[in-house]
XYZ file of C-alpha atoms in Angstrom:
386
model
C 0.000 0.000 0.000
C 1.365 3.403 -0.975
C 1.839 5.898 1.886
C -0.517 8.848 2.251
C -1.452 11.539 4.761
C -4.309 13.939 5.320
C -4.739 17.578 6.295
C -7.619 18.528 8.601
C -9.562 16.639 11.241
C -13.018 15.175 11.123
C -12.895 14.603 7.375
C -15.684 12.698 5.677
C -15.158 9.037 6.543
C -16.115 7.967 3.025
C -13.441 10.197 1.510
C -10.822 8.876 3.924
C -11.770 5.297 3.066
C -11.570 6.090 -0.648
C -8.099 7.555 -0.257
C -6.898 4.490 1.626
C -8.333 2.186 -1.038
C -6.822 4.227 -3.869
C -3.363 3.828 -2.385
C -3.764 0.041 -2.757
C -3.614 0.287 -6.555
C -0.516 -1.444 -7.958
C 0.406 1.786 -9.788
C -0.002 4.064 -6.744
C 3.149 5.673 -5.365
C 1.959 8.240 -2.802
C -1.222 10.058 -1.796
C -2.500 13.121 0.040
C -5.957 14.224 1.179
C -6.775 17.923 1.425
C -8.973 19.484 4.171
C -11.843 20.168 1.728
C -12.174 16.442 0.993
C -15.464 14.708 0.298
C -16.502 11.564 -1.582
C -16.008 11.515 -5.352
C -15.975 8.932 -8.123
C -12.977 6.740 -7.367
C -10.580 9.350 -6.012
C -12.193 11.663 -3.445
C -12.643 15.340 -4.222
C -9.628 16.915 -2.540
C -7.534 13.844 -3.303
C -3.978 13.825 -4.651
C -2.552 10.601 -6.040
C 0.859 9.987 -7.599
C 1.156 6.978 -9.915
C 3.904 5.197 -11.804
C 3.659 5.825 -15.572
C -0.132 5.586 -15.487
C -3.022 8.026 -15.792
C -6.401 7.354 -14.182
C -9.303 9.122 -15.938
C -11.562 9.135 -12.874
C -8.685 10.376 -10.697
C -8.599 13.377 -13.012
C -12.376 13.728 -12.843
C -15.384 14.264 -15.062
C -14.902 18.017 -15.511
C -11.350 17.894 -16.838
C -9.209 20.937 -16.032
C -11.932 22.745 -14.104
C -10.372 25.990 -12.908
C -10.802 29.258 -11.033
C -9.805 32.637 -12.484
C -9.612 36.035 -10.763
C -9.303 39.337 -12.632
C -8.762 42.612 -10.783
C -9.958 45.754 -12.577
C -8.938 49.411 -12.567
C -12.523 50.267 -11.608
C -13.540 51.837 -8.290
C -14.882 49.157 -5.959
C -17.854 51.392 -5.065
C -19.239 50.456 -8.494
C -20.631 47.336 -6.813
C -23.035 49.578 -4.910
C -23.490 52.491 -7.304
C -23.826 50.594 -10.600
C -24.780 47.036 -9.648
C -27.212 46.700 -12.549
C -24.423 47.265 -15.067
C -22.315 44.554 -13.419
C -25.235 42.118 -13.397
C -25.934 42.831 -17.051
C -22.283 42.125 -17.863
C -22.620 38.666 -16.338
C -25.938 37.986 -18.067
C -24.578 39.051 -21.451
C -21.106 37.552 -21.429
C -21.618 33.953 -20.306
C -24.306 31.275 -20.179
C -25.288 28.826 -17.425
C -26.806 25.354 -17.391
C -26.290 21.935 -18.964
C -25.966 22.354 -22.726
C -25.638 26.143 -22.486
C -24.109 27.674 -25.619
C -23.773 30.881 -27.650
C -25.642 31.449 -30.898
C -22.893 33.850 -31.979
C -19.757 31.904 -31.195
C -16.809 33.286 -29.271
C -13.428 33.498 -30.951
C -10.317 32.018 -29.358
C -7.158 30.415 -30.732
C -7.941 27.189 -28.849
C -10.268 26.290 -31.707
C -7.213 26.281 -34.014
C -5.649 23.483 -31.966
C -5.569 19.927 -33.330
C -8.925 18.537 -32.200
C -8.286 15.278 -34.058
C -5.948 13.985 -31.317
C -8.772 11.555 -30.424
C -12.018 10.575 -32.082
C -13.927 11.937 -29.071
C -12.422 15.407 -29.316
C -12.770 15.463 -33.107
C -16.439 14.520 -32.877
C -17.140 17.122 -30.183
C -15.235 20.083 -31.637
C -18.325 21.838 -32.949
C -20.126 21.408 -29.619
C -17.068 22.708 -27.781
C -16.967 25.809 -29.954
C -20.661 26.519 -29.324
C -20.048 26.224 -25.567
C -16.865 28.311 -25.540
C -17.207 31.041 -22.921
C -20.037 29.347 -21.004
C -20.088 28.486 -17.310
C -22.133 25.303 -17.054
C -24.004 24.067 -14.006
C -23.466 22.547 -10.569
C -20.993 24.518 -8.457
C -19.796 26.729 -11.311
C -20.206 30.453 -10.802
C -19.406 34.002 -11.881
C -19.005 36.587 -9.121
C -18.211 40.267 -8.785
C -16.747 41.278 -5.445
C -14.168 43.336 -3.619
C -10.581 42.168 -3.379
C -8.666 43.349 -0.327
C -4.921 43.517 -1.002
C -2.392 44.061 1.784
C 0.616 42.301 0.227
C 2.238 44.743 -2.229
C 4.400 41.939 -3.632
C 1.397 41.159 -5.852
C 2.414 44.177 -7.923
C -0.508 46.469 -7.122
C -0.866 48.967 -4.242
C -2.580 47.890 -1.043
C -6.302 48.638 -0.993
C -9.681 47.396 -2.218
C -10.451 46.613 -5.848
C -13.345 45.518 -8.018
C -12.676 41.922 -9.106
C -14.318 39.173 -11.143
C -14.096 35.539 -10.028
C -15.150 32.591 -12.212
C -15.263 28.821 -11.749
C -15.934 26.431 -14.632
C -14.226 23.781 -16.721
C -14.211 21.898 -20.004
C -17.988 21.579 -20.304
C -19.659 18.795 -22.277
C -16.595 17.854 -24.287
C -14.498 17.264 -21.173
C -17.234 15.026 -19.796
C -17.284 13.044 -23.042
C -13.521 12.509 -22.876
C -13.770 11.406 -19.246
C -16.588 8.980 -19.980
C -14.973 7.447 -23.049
C -11.589 6.756 -21.471
C -12.894 5.750 -18.032
C -14.980 3.061 -19.731
C -11.975 1.965 -21.770
C -9.731 1.798 -18.683
C -12.252 -0.352 -16.844
C -12.471 -2.735 -19.785
C -8.673 -3.074 -19.712
C -8.634 -3.926 -15.991
C -11.457 -6.373 -15.236
C -9.332 -7.809 -12.410
C -9.908 -4.795 -10.156
C -12.253 -5.311 -7.178
C -15.488 -3.328 -7.064
C -14.135 -0.662 -4.701
C -11.266 0.101 -7.085
C -12.958 -0.357 -10.452
C -13.436 3.379 -10.972
C -9.685 3.844 -10.507
C -8.801 1.766 -13.566
C -5.749 3.236 -15.259
C -4.218 3.645 -18.680
C -0.526 2.955 -19.185
C 1.122 6.088 -20.580
C 3.129 3.886 -22.900
C -0.020 2.493 -24.506
C -1.939 4.054 -27.436
C -4.963 4.503 -25.166
C -2.907 6.230 -22.491
C -1.283 8.590 -24.975
C -4.666 9.400 -26.522
C -6.198 10.275 -23.166
C -3.159 12.337 -22.162
C -3.361 14.358 -25.370
C -7.114 14.850 -24.963
C -6.620 15.940 -21.349
C -4.033 18.523 -22.412
C -6.442 19.873 -25.036
C -9.235 20.080 -22.465
C -6.866 22.045 -20.233
C -6.376 24.611 -22.958
C -10.105 24.657 -23.689
C -11.084 25.210 -20.047
C -8.600 28.086 -19.835
C -10.078 29.551 -23.015
C -13.578 29.455 -21.486
C -12.400 31.697 -18.667
C -10.341 33.894 -20.959
C -13.432 34.593 -23.079
C -15.617 35.434 -20.088
C -13.058 37.770 -18.545
C -12.154 39.439 -21.823
C -15.750 40.137 -22.789
C -16.718 41.365 -19.323
C -13.747 43.747 -19.264
C -14.706 45.116 -22.688
C -18.318 45.629 -21.627
C -17.204 47.541 -18.535
C -14.488 49.476 -20.373
C -12.057 48.176 -17.742
C -8.388 47.214 -17.742
C -7.109 44.150 -15.879
C -4.346 45.048 -13.413
C -3.932 41.596 -11.843
C -4.850 38.189 -13.229
C -4.506 34.885 -11.328
C -5.847 31.429 -12.152
C -5.255 27.815 -11.220
C -6.837 24.530 -12.184
C -7.691 21.186 -10.656
C -9.045 17.892 -12.052
C -5.863 17.309 -13.982
C -2.722 15.164 -14.030
C 0.825 16.489 -14.152
C 4.177 14.781 -14.743
C 6.336 15.831 -11.800
C 9.367 14.674 -9.838
C 8.822 13.553 -6.258
C 10.988 11.330 -4.091
C 13.677 11.393 -6.781
C 11.521 9.958 -9.566
C 9.038 11.070 -12.208
C 5.432 10.336 -11.302
C 2.010 11.308 -12.593
C 0.317 13.495 -9.978
C -3.486 13.513 -10.151
C -5.147 16.444 -8.362
C -8.891 15.942 -8.234
C -10.396 18.957 -6.539
C -6.908 19.914 -5.386
C -4.612 22.569 -6.828
C -0.880 23.005 -7.394
C 0.793 24.903 -4.546
C 4.480 24.941 -5.429
C 6.769 27.410 -3.676
C 5.769 30.935 -4.730
C 2.949 29.772 -7.019
C -0.150 31.979 -6.818
C -3.559 30.360 -6.636
C -7.203 31.026 -5.781
C -9.178 29.073 -3.149
C -12.920 29.941 -3.094
C -15.221 29.695 -0.091
C -18.930 29.950 -0.920
C -21.304 32.610 -2.231
C -21.378 34.150 1.266
C -17.803 33.462 2.390
C -14.366 34.806 1.424
C -12.181 33.525 -1.359
C -8.443 33.609 -0.716
C -5.673 34.519 -3.102
C -2.751 32.409 -1.889
C 0.938 31.785 -2.441
C 2.088 28.170 -2.308
C 4.671 27.107 0.262
C 5.956 24.145 -1.765
C 5.205 21.381 0.748
C 6.834 18.106 -0.246
C 4.484 16.253 2.111
C 1.453 17.249 0.012
C 3.354 16.927 -3.272
C 3.041 20.718 -3.698
C -0.759 20.588 -3.427
C -3.530 22.404 -1.571
C -7.325 22.434 -1.319
C -9.266 23.859 -4.248
C -12.029 25.399 -2.136
C -14.070 25.056 1.026
C -15.446 21.665 -0.023
C -18.960 20.356 0.531
C -20.179 19.707 4.067
C -23.223 17.796 2.818
C -24.567 16.224 -0.340
C -26.754 18.081 -2.819
C -29.747 15.933 -1.881
C -29.252 16.652 1.823
C -28.883 20.380 1.196
C -32.150 20.511 -0.751
C -33.937 18.669 2.051
C -32.407 20.770 4.825
C -32.586 24.407 3.773
C -35.212 26.890 2.587
C -34.625 30.020 0.542
C -36.063 32.164 3.333
C -33.173 31.353 5.669
C -30.606 31.522 2.871
C -31.768 34.962 1.805
C -31.440 36.266 5.362
C -27.815 35.161 5.420
C -27.090 36.667 2.004
C -28.688 39.964 3.015
C -26.569 40.019 6.152
C -23.403 39.504 4.074
C -24.409 42.092 1.460
C -24.590 39.501 -1.317
C -26.933 39.803 -4.298
C -27.732 36.351 -5.698
C -28.856 36.433 -9.323
C -29.602 32.704 -9.461
C -28.467 29.384 -7.986
C -29.773 26.021 -6.918
C -30.656 25.277 -3.295
C -27.957 22.600 -3.359
C -25.301 25.339 -3.645
C -26.259 27.481 -0.644
C -23.467 28.587 1.728
C -24.530 26.268 4.546
C -23.885 23.239 2.322
C -20.154 24.075 2.387
C -17.423 23.804 4.987
C -16.089 26.850 6.800
C -13.394 28.215 4.477
C -11.394 29.709 7.353
C -11.202 26.330 9.063
C -10.053 24.768 5.792
C -7.389 27.464 5.402
C -6.196 26.958 8.983
C -5.854 23.221 8.360
C -3.524 23.855 5.419
C -1.483 26.748 6.815
C 1.669 24.769 6.049
C 0.651 24.418 2.376
C -0.346 27.961 1.369
C -0.044 31.545 2.584
C -3.039 33.887 2.074
C -1.993 37.172 0.427
C -5.394 38.739 -0.391
C -9.089 38.076 0.206
C -12.109 38.422 -2.048
C -15.605 39.126 -0.697
C -18.408 38.060 -3.101
C -21.112 40.665 -3.668
C -22.918 39.756 -6.915
C -23.218 36.021 -7.632
C -24.691 33.992 -10.474
C -24.904 30.225 -10.795
C -27.149 27.960 -12.823
C -30.713 28.106 -11.498
C -31.718 24.760 -10.024
C -28.206 23.319 -10.403
C -27.970 19.914 -11.998
C -25.672 17.390 -10.277
C -22.070 18.035 -11.241
C -18.774 16.811 -9.871
C -16.092 19.402 -9.181
C-alpha cells in the first residue's frame, strides 16, 4: 500500500476510506488528502494521487481541467453599490449557465485552431465545444463580482480594495465526453480490479490509449482556460475596464512531476498546485471569502492544496435541509446579491473556508481576500462533480 497523509480533522469518513483504497492500486506511489475532501468517483474530491507511468481518468475527474480565475480591474470598488445593474448585465450578457448552455454567436479564441483530431472523441465534439466556448455550465460553477482586499504589495498592485471578477468552470460537455470514453476503456482493460477500485482503472502512458487520453486531457486544459479567458475578456470590454492583476489555477488534472527522486504522474482531483511561490485562488462559498494564496511548496502534500471550502453535505441533503427564506437572510446580512443558484449550492452546504485554510497553513499563505457581492450560478443546479 502506498503511503498517504491527510490535512484537517473530522474529514468525511467515506473520503478517507476512498483515499486508503486508492493507495492500494498497484500503480499508486503516494497520496495526500486535502482538508476540503469529500466523496467523489474513485478518487475523493480533494484527493492527490501519484502513480507510476499511469493516468487514471476518474482520478482526473469528469470536468477535466476545471479551474478558477480572478481578474482585478482598474474600476472603483464602489461600483458594486453604485452601478450594480451594469455589473449584473455584464454577467448575463457575457456567459451562459446550465447543462448544454451555448452561444448562438460563437466566441473566438485560438484554442479552436488546436488539433482537435488527437482523439475521435475530441474530433467529434469540436463543434459542440466551440458553441459552448465562454459558457459556465451548471453545478458549483459560478461568476461573481466582489471586492478584493490587497495588503501584500508583492502582488504588484498597491494595497487597498479593488473591483474583481471571479469565475469557476471547466471543459464543459466535451471534457465530460472525454472522461466517460476513457474511463470506460480503462475499466475494460482492468477487469481484475475489485469493485471498490474499479473506478480507478488506469491507462498505461506507454499504450496508445494512455497517450490518446493524455493528449485529450491537455487539449481540455487549454479549452477550459479559453472558457475563462473569453468570459473575462468580454466582461472587461463591456465595462471598459483594464485588468491590473490576473490569477488562475486549475484542478481535475494530471501532471508529470518529480517527487521522491523519480518522475510520477500526480493527479489532483479537486486539489490545486501549490508549489513554492505559485499563486492560486481558493474559493469559499457565495457568502464566504475567497483567498488569493501563495504556495509554500510542501513536499508532504506533493506541492498541493485544497481547491475550495469543499462540501459539508450532499446536494440531496442540502435541498432537504434548507429553505430560501433562511438563505436569503444570510445573504442579506453579508451584502450579497444572488442572481440565481440552486438550493444545493447554498453557503450552509459548504465547509467553513477559514477552518479549511487553517488546516492547510503549512501548504499555502493567504496574500489577499475576495468578498463576493454579486453572484450567479445555474438556477436549479444539476448534479455536477467538481
